[in-house]
Short mmCIF file of C-alpha atoms in Angstrom, two decimals:
data_model
loop_
_atom_site.label_atom_id
_atom_site.label_comp_id
_atom_site.label_asym_id
_atom_site.label_seq_id
_atom_site.Cartn_x
_atom_site.Cartn_y
_atom_site.Cartn_z
CA GLN A 243 12.74 -26.89 31.40
CA VAL A 244 12.65 -23.13 31.43
CA GLN A 245 9.96 -20.96 29.55
CA LEU A 246 10.61 -18.04 28.27
CA VAL A 247 7.97 -15.10 27.77
CA GLU A 248 9.14 -11.78 26.13
CA SER A 249 7.45 -8.51 26.27
CA GLY A 250 7.95 -4.44 25.75
CA GLY A 251 8.01 -4.80 21.42
CA GLY A 252 6.48 -2.53 18.76
CA LEU A 253 6.60 0.51 16.58
CA VAL A 254 8.65 3.63 17.27
CA GLN A 255 10.64 6.52 15.27
CA ALA A 256 14.25 5.88 14.95
CA GLY A 257 16.17 7.58 17.46
CA GLY A 258 14.05 6.81 19.66
CA SER A 259 14.40 3.83 22.68
CA LEU A 260 12.26 0.53 23.82
CA ARG A 261 12.70 -1.81 26.38
CA LEU A 262 12.03 -5.18 25.95
CA SER A 263 11.87 -7.85 29.24
CA CYS A 264 12.01 -11.85 29.06
CA ALA A 265 10.21 -13.46 32.05
CA ALA A 266 11.52 -16.78 32.88
CA SER A 267 9.68 -19.51 34.60
CA GLY A 268 11.50 -22.27 36.68
CA ARG A 269 13.28 -21.85 39.70
CA THR A 270 16.97 -22.05 38.28
CA PHE A 271 16.60 -19.45 36.28
CA SER A 272 20.43 -17.86 38.28
CA SER A 273 21.75 -20.56 36.96
CA TYR A 274 21.60 -20.02 32.84
CA THR A 275 23.14 -17.37 30.94
CA MET A 276 21.12 -15.39 29.35
CA GLY A 277 20.95 -14.31 25.63
CA TRP A 278 18.41 -11.41 23.29
CA PHE A 279 18.78 -12.85 18.96
CA ARG A 280 17.16 -11.04 16.56
CA GLN A 281 15.61 -12.06 12.97
CA ALA A 282 14.76 -9.90 10.51
CA PRO A 283 13.29 -10.85 6.88
CA GLY A 284 15.03 -12.92 4.65
CA LYS A 285 17.35 -13.35 7.41
CA GLU A 286 19.45 -15.44 9.47
CA ARG A 287 18.86 -14.85 13.47
CA GLU A 288 21.63 -12.81 14.62
CA PHE A 289 23.53 -12.58 18.03
CA VAL A 290 22.03 -9.62 20.17
CA ALA A 291 23.73 -9.30 23.57
CA ALA A 292 23.93 -11.97 26.33
CA ILE A 293 24.45 -11.80 30.23
CA SER A 294 25.75 -14.16 32.10
CA TRP A 295 24.42 -15.45 35.16
CA SER A 296 26.13 -13.25 38.05
CA ARG A 297 26.12 -10.47 35.68
CA ASP A 298 29.74 -9.93 35.65
CA ASN A 299 30.32 -11.04 32.26
CA THR A 300 28.42 -9.60 29.32
CA TYR A 301 28.25 -9.39 25.49
CA TYR A 302 27.09 -7.27 22.55
CA ALA A 303 27.36 -7.26 18.47
CA ASP A 304 29.14 -4.89 17.09
CA SER A 305 26.24 -3.26 15.72
CA VAL A 306 24.31 -2.53 19.03
CA LYS A 307 27.35 -1.84 21.05
CA GLY A 308 26.96 1.60 23.43
CA ARG A 309 23.17 1.37 22.01
CA PHE A 310 21.56 -1.40 24.04
CA THR A 311 22.42 -2.66 27.57
CA ILE A 312 21.65 -5.73 28.35
CA SER A 313 20.48 -6.45 32.32
CA ARG A 314 18.82 -9.04 34.08
CA ASP A 315 17.30 -9.35 38.03
CA ASN A 316 17.24 -13.08 39.29
CA ALA A 317 15.08 -11.99 41.73
CA LYS A 318 12.26 -11.45 39.27
CA ASN A 319 13.70 -14.25 36.68
CA THR A 320 13.81 -11.47 34.64
CA VAL A 321 16.03 -9.65 31.55
CA TYR A 322 15.98 -6.94 30.11
CA LEU A 323 17.19 -5.43 26.60
CA GLN A 324 16.98 -1.38 26.44
CA MET A 325 17.27 -0.05 23.17
CA ASN A 326 18.41 3.49 22.45
CA SER A 327 18.96 5.47 19.29
CA LEU A 328 17.17 2.90 17.06
CA LYS A 329 17.41 2.71 14.08
CA PRO A 330 15.27 1.19 11.09
CA GLU A 331 17.92 -1.95 10.72
CA ASP A 332 16.96 -2.83 14.12
CA THR A 333 13.85 -3.32 12.82
CA ALA A 334 13.02 -6.90 13.40
CA VAL A 335 11.64 -10.08 15.79
CA TYR A 336 13.95 -10.54 19.09
CA TYR A 337 14.13 -13.12 20.85
CA CYS A 338 15.31 -14.18 24.23
CA ALA A 339 17.28 -17.37 25.25
CA ALA A 340 18.64 -19.54 27.84
CA GLY A 341 21.83 -21.74 28.01
CA TYR A 342 24.78 -22.89 30.30
CA ARG A 343 27.24 -20.85 28.26
CA LEU A 344 27.89 -17.24 28.04
CA SER A 345 28.11 -17.81 24.11
CA VAL A 346 26.92 -15.77 20.73
CA TYR A 347 26.09 -18.74 19.11
CA LYS A 348 22.79 -20.20 19.05
CA PRO A 349 23.51 -23.73 19.53
CA ASP A 350 24.48 -23.04 22.89
CA TYR A 351 21.68 -21.70 24.18
CA ASN A 352 18.58 -24.71 24.91
CA TYR A 353 15.85 -22.74 25.61
CA TRP A 354 14.14 -20.12 23.06
CA GLY A 355 11.14 -17.27 23.88
CA GLN A 356 8.19 -17.35 20.75
CA GLY A 357 9.82 -13.50 19.90
CA ILE A 358 8.10 -10.05 20.02
CA GLN A 359 8.22 -7.96 17.30
CA VAL A 360 10.34 -4.55 17.42
CA THR A 361 9.89 -2.43 14.01
CA VAL A 362 11.65 0.94 14.15
CA SER A 363 10.43 3.78 10.93
CA SER A 364 12.69 6.02 9.47
#
């Protein structure tokens, strides 16, 4: 069992930056693929980024490539999402997730955080 808690969200102006953190409980954090998803009002939850347990592989949604960076610190049981050049369309609730395979699909993730709001003003 893994429990995930996101932090670092908030309100930022367009062009600004935020760094989200996701702290995981459990001794097996390093064996999980970690992902970030987001859900805007009235829209489905969508994939943002993912990182393998070894940090060797990362995936990004086309909409965030070149602006967002996912990383992890297995010693701290924490995964990060550095978000730069933020746009109003990045406004959403961001969710951290843990799974057993590197994937862009929600069903491949077994554990989810409660989500954190990111609002980008124009």
